[in-house]
Short mmCIF file of C-alpha atoms and ligand atoms in Angstrom, two decimals:
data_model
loop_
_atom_site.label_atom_id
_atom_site.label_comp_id
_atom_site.label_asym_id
_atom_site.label_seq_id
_atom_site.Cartn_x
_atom_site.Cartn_y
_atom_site.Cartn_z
CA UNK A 17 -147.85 -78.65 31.08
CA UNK A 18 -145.08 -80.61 29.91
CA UNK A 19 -146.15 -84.65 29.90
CA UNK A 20 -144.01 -87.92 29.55
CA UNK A 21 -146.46 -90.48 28.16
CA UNK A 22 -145.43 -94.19 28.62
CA UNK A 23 -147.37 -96.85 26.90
CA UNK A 24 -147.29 -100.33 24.71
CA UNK A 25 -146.95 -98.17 21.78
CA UNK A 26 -147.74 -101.20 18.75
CA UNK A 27 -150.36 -103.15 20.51
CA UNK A 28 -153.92 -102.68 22.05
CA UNK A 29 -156.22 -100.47 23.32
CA UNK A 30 -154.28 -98.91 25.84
CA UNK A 31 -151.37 -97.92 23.42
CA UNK A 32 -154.18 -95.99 21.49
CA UNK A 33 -155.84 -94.22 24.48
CA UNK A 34 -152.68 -93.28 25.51
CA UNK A 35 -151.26 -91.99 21.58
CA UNK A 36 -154.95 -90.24 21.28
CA UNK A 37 -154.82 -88.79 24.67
CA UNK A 38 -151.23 -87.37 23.58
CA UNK A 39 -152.32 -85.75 20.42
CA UNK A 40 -155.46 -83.99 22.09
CA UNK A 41 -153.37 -82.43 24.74
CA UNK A 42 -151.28 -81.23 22.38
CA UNK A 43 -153.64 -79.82 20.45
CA UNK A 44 -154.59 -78.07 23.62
CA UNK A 45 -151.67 -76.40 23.84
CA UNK A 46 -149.26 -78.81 26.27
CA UNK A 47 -145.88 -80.37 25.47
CA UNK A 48 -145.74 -84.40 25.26
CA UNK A 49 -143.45 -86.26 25.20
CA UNK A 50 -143.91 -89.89 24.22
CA UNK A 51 -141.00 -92.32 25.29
CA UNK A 52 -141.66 -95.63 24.49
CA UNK A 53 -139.36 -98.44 22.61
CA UNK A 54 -141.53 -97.67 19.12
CA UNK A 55 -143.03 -94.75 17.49
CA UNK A 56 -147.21 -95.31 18.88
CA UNK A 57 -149.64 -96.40 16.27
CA UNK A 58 -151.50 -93.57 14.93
CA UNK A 59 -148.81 -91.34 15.90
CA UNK A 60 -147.87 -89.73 12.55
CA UNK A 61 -144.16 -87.13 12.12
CA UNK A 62 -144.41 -83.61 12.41
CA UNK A 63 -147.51 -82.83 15.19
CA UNK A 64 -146.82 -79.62 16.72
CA UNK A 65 -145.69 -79.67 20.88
CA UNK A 66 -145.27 -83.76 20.13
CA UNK A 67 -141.75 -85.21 20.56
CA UNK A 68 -141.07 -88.82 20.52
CA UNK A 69 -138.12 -90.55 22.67
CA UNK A 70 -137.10 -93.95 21.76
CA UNK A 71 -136.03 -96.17 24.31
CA UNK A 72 -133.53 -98.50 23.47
CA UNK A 73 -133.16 -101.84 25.35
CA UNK A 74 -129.32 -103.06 24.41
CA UNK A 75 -128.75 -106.69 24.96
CA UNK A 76 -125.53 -108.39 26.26
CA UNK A 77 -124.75 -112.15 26.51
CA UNK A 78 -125.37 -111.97 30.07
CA UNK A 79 -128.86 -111.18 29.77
CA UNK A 80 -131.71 -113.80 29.17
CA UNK A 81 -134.15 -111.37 29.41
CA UNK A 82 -133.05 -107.82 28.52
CA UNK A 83 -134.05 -105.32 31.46
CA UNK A 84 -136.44 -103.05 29.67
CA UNK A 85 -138.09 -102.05 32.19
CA UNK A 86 -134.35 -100.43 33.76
CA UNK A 87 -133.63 -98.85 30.38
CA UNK A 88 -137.08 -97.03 30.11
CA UNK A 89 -136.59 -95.99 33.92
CA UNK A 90 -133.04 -94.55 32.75
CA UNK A 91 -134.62 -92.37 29.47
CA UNK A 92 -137.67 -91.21 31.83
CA UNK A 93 -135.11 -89.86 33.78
CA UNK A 94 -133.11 -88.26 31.04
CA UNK A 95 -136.44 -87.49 29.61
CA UNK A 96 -137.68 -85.55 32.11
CA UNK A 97 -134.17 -83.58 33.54
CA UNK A 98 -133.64 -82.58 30.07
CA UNK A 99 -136.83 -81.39 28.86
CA UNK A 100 -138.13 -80.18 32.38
CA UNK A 101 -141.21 -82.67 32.45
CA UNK A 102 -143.90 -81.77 35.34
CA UNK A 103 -145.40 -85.56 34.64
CA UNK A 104 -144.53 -88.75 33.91
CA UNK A 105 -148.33 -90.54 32.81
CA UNK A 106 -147.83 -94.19 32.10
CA UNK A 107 -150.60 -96.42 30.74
CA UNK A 108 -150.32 -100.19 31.45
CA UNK A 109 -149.05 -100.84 34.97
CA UNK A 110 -146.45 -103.34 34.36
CA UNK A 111 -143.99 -102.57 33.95
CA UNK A 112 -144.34 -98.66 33.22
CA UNK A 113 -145.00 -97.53 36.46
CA UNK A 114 -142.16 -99.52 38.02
CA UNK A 115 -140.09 -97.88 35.38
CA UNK A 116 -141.79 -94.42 36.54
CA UNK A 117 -140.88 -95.09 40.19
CA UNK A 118 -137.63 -95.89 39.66
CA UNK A 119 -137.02 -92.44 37.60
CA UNK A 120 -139.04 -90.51 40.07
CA UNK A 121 -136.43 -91.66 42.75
CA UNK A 122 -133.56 -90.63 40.60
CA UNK A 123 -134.97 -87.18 39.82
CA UNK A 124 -135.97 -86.91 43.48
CA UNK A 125 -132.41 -85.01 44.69
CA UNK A 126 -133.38 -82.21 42.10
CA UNK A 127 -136.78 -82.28 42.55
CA UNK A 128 -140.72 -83.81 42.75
CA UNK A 129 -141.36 -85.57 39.72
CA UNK A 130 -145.04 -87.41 40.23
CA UNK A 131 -146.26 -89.92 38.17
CA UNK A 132 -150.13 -91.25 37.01
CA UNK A 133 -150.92 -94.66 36.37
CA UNK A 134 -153.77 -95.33 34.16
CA UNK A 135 -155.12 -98.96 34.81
CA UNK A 136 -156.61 -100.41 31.12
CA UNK A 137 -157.80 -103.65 31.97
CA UNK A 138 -156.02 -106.52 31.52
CA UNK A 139 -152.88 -105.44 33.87
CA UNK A 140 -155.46 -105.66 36.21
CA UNK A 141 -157.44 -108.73 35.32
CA UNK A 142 -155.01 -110.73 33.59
CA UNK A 143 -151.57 -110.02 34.06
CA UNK A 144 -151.87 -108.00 37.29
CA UNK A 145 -153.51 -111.31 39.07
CA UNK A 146 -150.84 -113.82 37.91
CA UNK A 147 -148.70 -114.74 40.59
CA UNK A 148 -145.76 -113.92 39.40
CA UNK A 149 -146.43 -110.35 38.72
CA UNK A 150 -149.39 -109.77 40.92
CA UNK A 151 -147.17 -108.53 44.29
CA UNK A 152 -145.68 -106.11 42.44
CA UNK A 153 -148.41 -104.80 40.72
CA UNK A 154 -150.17 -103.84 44.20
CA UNK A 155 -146.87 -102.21 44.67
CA UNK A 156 -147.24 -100.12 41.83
CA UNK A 157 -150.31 -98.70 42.02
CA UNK A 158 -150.00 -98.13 45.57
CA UNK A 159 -146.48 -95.70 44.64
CA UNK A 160 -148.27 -93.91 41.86
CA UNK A 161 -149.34 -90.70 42.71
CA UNK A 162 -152.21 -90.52 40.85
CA UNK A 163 -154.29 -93.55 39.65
CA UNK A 164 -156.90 -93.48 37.11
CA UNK A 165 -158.65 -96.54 35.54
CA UNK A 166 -161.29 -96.54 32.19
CA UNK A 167 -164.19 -97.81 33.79
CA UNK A 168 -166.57 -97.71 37.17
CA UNK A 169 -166.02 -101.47 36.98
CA UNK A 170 -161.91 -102.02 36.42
CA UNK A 171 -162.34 -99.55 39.72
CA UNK A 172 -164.07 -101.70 41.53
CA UNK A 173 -162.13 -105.17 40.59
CA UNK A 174 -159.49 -103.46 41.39
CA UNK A 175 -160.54 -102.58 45.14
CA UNK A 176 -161.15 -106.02 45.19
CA UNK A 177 -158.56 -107.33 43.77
CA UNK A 178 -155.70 -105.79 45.45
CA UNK A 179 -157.47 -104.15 47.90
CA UNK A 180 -154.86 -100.69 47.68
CA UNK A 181 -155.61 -97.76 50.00
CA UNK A 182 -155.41 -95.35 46.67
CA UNK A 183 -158.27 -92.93 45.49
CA UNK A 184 -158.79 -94.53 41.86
CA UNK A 185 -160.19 -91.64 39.47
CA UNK A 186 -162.14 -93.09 36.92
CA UNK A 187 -161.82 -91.39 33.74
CA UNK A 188 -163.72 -93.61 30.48
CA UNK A 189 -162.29 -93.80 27.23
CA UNK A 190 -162.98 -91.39 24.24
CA UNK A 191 -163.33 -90.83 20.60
CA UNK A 192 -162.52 -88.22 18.49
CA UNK A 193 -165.90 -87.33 16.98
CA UNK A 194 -164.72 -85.14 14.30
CA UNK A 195 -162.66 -88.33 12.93
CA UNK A 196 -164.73 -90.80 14.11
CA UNK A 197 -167.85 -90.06 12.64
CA UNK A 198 -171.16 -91.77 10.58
CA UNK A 199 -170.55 -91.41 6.56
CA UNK A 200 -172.30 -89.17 4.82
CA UNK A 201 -173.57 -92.51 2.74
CA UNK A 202 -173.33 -95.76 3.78
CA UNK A 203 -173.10 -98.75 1.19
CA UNK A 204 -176.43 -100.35 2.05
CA UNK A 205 -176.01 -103.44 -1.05
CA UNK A 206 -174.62 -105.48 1.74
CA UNK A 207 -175.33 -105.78 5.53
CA UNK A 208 -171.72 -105.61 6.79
CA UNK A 209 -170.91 -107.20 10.46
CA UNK A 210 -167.25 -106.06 11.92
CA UNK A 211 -164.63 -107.40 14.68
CA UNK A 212 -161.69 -105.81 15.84
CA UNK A 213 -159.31 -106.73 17.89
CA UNK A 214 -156.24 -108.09 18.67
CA UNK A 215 -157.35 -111.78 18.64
CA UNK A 216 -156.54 -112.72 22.02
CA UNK A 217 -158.52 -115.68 23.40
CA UNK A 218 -160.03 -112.80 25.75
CA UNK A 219 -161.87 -111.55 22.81
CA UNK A 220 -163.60 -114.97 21.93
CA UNK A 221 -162.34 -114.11 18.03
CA UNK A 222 -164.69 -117.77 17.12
CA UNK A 223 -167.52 -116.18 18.57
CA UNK A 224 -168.02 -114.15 15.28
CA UNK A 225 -167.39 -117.00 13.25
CA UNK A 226 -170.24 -118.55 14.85
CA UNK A 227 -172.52 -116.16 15.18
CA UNK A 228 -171.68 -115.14 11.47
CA UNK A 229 -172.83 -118.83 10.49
CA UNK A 230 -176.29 -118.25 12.24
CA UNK A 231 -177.06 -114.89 10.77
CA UNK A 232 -176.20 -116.27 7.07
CA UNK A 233 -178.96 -118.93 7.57
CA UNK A 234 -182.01 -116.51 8.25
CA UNK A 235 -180.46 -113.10 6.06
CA UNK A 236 -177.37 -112.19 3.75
CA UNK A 237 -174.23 -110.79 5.70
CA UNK A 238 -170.69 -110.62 5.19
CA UNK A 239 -168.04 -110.23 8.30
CA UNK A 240 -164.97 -108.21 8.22
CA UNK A 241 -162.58 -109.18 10.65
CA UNK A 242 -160.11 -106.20 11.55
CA UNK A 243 -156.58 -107.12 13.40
CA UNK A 244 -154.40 -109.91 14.13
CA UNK A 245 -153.31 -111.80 16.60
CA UNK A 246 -153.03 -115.67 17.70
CA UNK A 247 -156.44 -116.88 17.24
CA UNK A 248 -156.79 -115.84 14.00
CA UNK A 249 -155.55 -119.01 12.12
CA UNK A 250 -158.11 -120.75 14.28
CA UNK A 251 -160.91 -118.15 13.61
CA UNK A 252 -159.92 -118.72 9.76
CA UNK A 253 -160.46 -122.40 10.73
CA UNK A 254 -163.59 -122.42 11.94
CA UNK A 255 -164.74 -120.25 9.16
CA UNK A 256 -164.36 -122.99 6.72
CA UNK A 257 -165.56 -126.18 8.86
CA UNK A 258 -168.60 -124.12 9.00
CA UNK A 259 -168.61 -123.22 5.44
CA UNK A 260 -169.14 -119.43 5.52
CA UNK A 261 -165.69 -118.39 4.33
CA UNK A 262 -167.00 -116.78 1.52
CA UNK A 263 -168.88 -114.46 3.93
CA UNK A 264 -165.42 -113.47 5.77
CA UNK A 265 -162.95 -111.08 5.03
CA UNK A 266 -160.06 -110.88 7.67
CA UNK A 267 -158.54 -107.46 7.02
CA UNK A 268 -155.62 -108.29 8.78
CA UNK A 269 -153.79 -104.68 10.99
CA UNK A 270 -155.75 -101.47 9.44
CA UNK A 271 -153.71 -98.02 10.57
CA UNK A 272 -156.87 -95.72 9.66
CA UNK A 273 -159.70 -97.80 11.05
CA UNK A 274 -161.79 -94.47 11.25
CA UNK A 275 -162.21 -94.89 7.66
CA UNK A 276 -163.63 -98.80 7.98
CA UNK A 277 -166.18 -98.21 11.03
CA UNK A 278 -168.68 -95.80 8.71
CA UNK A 279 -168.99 -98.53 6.20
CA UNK A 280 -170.20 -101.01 8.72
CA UNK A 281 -173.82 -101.81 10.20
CA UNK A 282 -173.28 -104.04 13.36
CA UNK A 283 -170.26 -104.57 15.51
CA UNK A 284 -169.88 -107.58 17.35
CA UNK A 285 -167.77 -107.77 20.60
CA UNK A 286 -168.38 -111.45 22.18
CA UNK A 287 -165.13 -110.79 24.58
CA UNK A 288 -164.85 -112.87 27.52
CA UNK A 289 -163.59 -109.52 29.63
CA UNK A 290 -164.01 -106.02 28.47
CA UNK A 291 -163.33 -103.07 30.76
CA UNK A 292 -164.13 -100.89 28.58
CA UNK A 293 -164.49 -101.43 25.03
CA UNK A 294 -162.40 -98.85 23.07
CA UNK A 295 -163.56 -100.30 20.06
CA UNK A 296 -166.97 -100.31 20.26
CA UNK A 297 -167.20 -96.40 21.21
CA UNK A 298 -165.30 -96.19 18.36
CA UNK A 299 -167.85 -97.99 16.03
CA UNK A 300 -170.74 -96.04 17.85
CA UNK A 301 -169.51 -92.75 17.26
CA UNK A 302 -169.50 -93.44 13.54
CA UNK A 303 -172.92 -95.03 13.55
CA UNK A 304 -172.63 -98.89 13.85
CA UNK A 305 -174.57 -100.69 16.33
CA UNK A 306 -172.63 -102.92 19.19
CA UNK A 307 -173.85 -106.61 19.80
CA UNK A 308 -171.04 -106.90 22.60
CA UNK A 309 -171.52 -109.14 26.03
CA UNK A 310 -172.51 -107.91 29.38
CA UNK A 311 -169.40 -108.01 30.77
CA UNK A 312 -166.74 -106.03 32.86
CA UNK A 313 -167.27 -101.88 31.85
CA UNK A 314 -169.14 -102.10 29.00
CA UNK A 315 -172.66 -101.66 30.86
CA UNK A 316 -171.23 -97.98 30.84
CA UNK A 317 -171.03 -97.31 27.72
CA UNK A 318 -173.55 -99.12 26.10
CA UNK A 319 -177.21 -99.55 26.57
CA UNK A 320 -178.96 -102.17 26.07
CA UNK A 321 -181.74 -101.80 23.76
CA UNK A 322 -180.94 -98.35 23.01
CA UNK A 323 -177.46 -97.84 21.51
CA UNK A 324 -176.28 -101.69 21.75
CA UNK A 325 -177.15 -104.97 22.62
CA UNK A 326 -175.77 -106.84 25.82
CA UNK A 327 -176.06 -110.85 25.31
CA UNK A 328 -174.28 -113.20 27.59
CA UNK A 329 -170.82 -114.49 27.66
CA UNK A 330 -170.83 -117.34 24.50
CA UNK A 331 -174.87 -117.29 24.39
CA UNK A 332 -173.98 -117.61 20.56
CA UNK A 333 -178.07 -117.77 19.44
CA UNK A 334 -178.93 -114.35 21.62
CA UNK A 335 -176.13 -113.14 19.78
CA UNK A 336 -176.72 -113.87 16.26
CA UNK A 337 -180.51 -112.98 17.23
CA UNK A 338 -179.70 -108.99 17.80
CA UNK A 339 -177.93 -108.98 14.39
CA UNK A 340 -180.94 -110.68 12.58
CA UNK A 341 -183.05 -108.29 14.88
CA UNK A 342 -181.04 -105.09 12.66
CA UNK A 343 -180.79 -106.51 9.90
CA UNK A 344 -184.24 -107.09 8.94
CA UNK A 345 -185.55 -104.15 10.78
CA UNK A 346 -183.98 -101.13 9.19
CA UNK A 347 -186.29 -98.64 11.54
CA UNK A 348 -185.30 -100.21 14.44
CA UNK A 349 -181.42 -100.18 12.90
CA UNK A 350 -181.84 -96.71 11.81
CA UNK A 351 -183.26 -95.78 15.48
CA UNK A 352 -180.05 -97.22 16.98
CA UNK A 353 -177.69 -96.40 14.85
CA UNK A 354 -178.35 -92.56 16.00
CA UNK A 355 -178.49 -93.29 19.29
CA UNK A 356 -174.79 -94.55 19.16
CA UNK A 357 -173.54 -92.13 17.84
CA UNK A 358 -175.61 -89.77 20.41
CA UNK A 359 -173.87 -91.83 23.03
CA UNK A 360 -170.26 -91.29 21.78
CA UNK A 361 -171.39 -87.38 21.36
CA UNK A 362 -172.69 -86.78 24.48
CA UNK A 363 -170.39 -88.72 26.92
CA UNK A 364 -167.72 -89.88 25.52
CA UNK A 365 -165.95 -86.91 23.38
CA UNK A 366 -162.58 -85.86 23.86
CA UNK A 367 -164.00 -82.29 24.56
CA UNK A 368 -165.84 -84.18 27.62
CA UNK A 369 -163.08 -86.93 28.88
CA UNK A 370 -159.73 -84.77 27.95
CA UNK A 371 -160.50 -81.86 30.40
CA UNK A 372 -160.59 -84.72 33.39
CA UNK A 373 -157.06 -85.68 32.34
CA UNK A 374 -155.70 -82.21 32.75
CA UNK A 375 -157.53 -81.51 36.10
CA UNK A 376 -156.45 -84.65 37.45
CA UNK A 377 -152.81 -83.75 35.95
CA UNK A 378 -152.88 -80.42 38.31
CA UNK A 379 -154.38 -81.63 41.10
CA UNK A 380 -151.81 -84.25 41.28
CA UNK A 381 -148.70 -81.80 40.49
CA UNK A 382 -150.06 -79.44 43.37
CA UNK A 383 -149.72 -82.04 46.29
CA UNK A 384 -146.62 -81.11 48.19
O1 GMT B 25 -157.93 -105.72 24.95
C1 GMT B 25 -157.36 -104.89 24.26
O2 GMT B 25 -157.78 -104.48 23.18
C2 GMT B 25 -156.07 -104.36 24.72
C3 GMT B 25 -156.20 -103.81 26.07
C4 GMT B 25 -154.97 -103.07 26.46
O3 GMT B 25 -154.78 -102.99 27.64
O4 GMT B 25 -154.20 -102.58 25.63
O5 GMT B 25 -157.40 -103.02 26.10
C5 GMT B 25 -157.91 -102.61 27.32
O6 GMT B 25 -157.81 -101.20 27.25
C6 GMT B 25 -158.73 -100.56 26.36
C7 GMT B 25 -158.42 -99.07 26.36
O7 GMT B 25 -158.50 -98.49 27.60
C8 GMT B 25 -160.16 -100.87 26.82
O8 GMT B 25 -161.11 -100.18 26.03
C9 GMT B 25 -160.37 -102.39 26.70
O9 GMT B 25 -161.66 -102.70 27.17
C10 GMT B 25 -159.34 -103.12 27.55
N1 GMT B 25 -159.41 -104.56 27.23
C11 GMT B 25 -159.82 -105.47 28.13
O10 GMT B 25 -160.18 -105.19 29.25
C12 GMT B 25 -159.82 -106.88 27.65
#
């Protein structure tokens, strides 16, 4: 098949799904076609069957805001007439699948061009529910012809949300577990605690800092805080009113985080919303153990008590507890630690997940 692939290609967990999803389909033998206004994260030159088309938003006095959303329309076109694309899959409705609409509509004189939205999670929950944008998000997912959406829950909330007549397919996240994958030995002189994220208040960045402060009182640990974003000046903050700075290091962006996760123990993921939890199947398939919340789609991927602990939104103490819990139980870490990366084996591999893609991809390109 020959696939345009639309996403936020700097920025978030979508942009990744969507670079990862590009490079495993390629591997298996389709054509992709990334156009986006950057080159994606993790995307490196040269990948056979992988072609990258920039889009490029020009700006003019006129324009307060410069239509991007019109200019990627315009290359999806181009895109697809010139390199005979069967798909357009954008990730992130707003605006992509606008943009996919509108160049489904030009291309529609020639010929069908269908396109496949893939919900992520916070164009549903956050932006998709503001006012301003949330009429015309219904709108797009209702003109897609194929939705899919990372989690059982995201599904659901969006049912609820915008209550659409669409089938939703829900097709979870995955990990490369030939990249992603436990060390063969893991520096055990420290107990190391990781975050990642892009610091968003949604991911409750002080929550670490916190629960960091707890765990240093009853065993040693040291933090390292992975991304950037705009509560990271107040994470940095907090770390020093509560005098445990010398147990952080904020690592700042990291391009090869598949070469961090094996060197930690524990991953903490305190978010206020998660439908998903990229991250934390990430950590899992290399062996760390998520202390995450019990919230939005992350039931589905981890287990509590077996692969993971699930602690309430800002319950800080039940938090901290599960890390001093592995930390001064290495049989009990060592038990869990295997059963994460079991978990991102068994359900969550790109041999599993990527096959759903491409039978969703024909079953949508055979509707007449
Ligand atoms: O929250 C992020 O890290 C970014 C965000 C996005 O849309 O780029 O991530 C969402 O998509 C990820 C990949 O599908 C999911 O694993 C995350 O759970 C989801 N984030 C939220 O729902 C807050």
């Amino acid at each position: 098949m020959r696939i345009g692939i639309t996403c936020y290609p700097t920025y978030g967990g979508s942009g990744i799904v969507a670079t990862e999803l590009g490079l495993e389909l390629a591997t298996r033998g389709h054509e992709i076609h990334f156009i986006t206004y950057a080159n994606p994260i993790r995307l490196d030159p040269g990948i056979p069957r992988i072609f990258y088309h920039e889009v490029e938003v020009s700006n003019y006095p006129l324009f307060q805001y410069p239509p991007y959303c019109l200019a990627l329309a315009s290359r999806m076109a181009e895109v697809a007439e010139n390199e005979n694309l069967d798909l357009l899959h954008v990730h992130y409705a707003i605006p992509h699948s606008i943009s996919a609409m509108l160049a489904q509509q030009m291309m529609a004189p020639k010929r069908r061009l269908p396109f496949i939205t893939t919900l992520h999670g916070t164009d549903i929950t956050l932006v998709g529910v503001d006012r301003s944008y949330f009429p015309i998000t219904k709108f797009s997912i209702e003109k897609s012809d194929g939705i899919t959406s990372i989690s059982q829950d995201l599904r659901r909330n969006t049912y609820e949300t915008f209550g659409v007549p669409n089938e939703i397919r829900v097709i979870h996240n995955f990990v490369n577990i030939d990249i992603y994958k436990p060390a063969a030995e893991r520096a055990n002189s420290e107990k190391r605690l990781m975050h990642i994220s892009n610091f968003r208040p949604v991911k409750r960045v002080v929550d670490c800092i916190r629960i960091l402060a707890q765990v240093v009182k009853q065993t040693p640990a040291h933090l390292y805080m992975v991304g950037d974003g705009p509560d990271r000046p107040v994470a940095h903050r907090l770390a020093k009113e509560l005098e445990v700075e010398r147990h952080v290091t904020f690592m700042g962006k990291q391009d090869h985080v598949e070469r961090i996760f094996p060197q930690m123990h524990v991953l903490l993921m305190p978010s206020e919303m998660e439908s998903f939890g990229l991250g934390a199947l990430e950590g899992m398939a290399c062996g760390v153990v998520p202390v995450a919340t019990r919230v939005g789609g992350v039931p589905e991927l981890v287990t509590h008590g077996v692969d993971g602990f699930l602690e309430p939104v800002g319950d800080i103490t039940a938090q901290a507890a599960r890390v001093i819990e592995l930390f001064t139980n290495d049989d009990l870490y060592q038990k869990m630690a295997a059963a994460a990366r079991r978990t991102a084996v068994e359900r969550f591999a790109t041999s599993l997940i990527i096959p759903q893609y491409e039978e969703y991809y024909r079953e949508v390109m055979s509707v007449v």
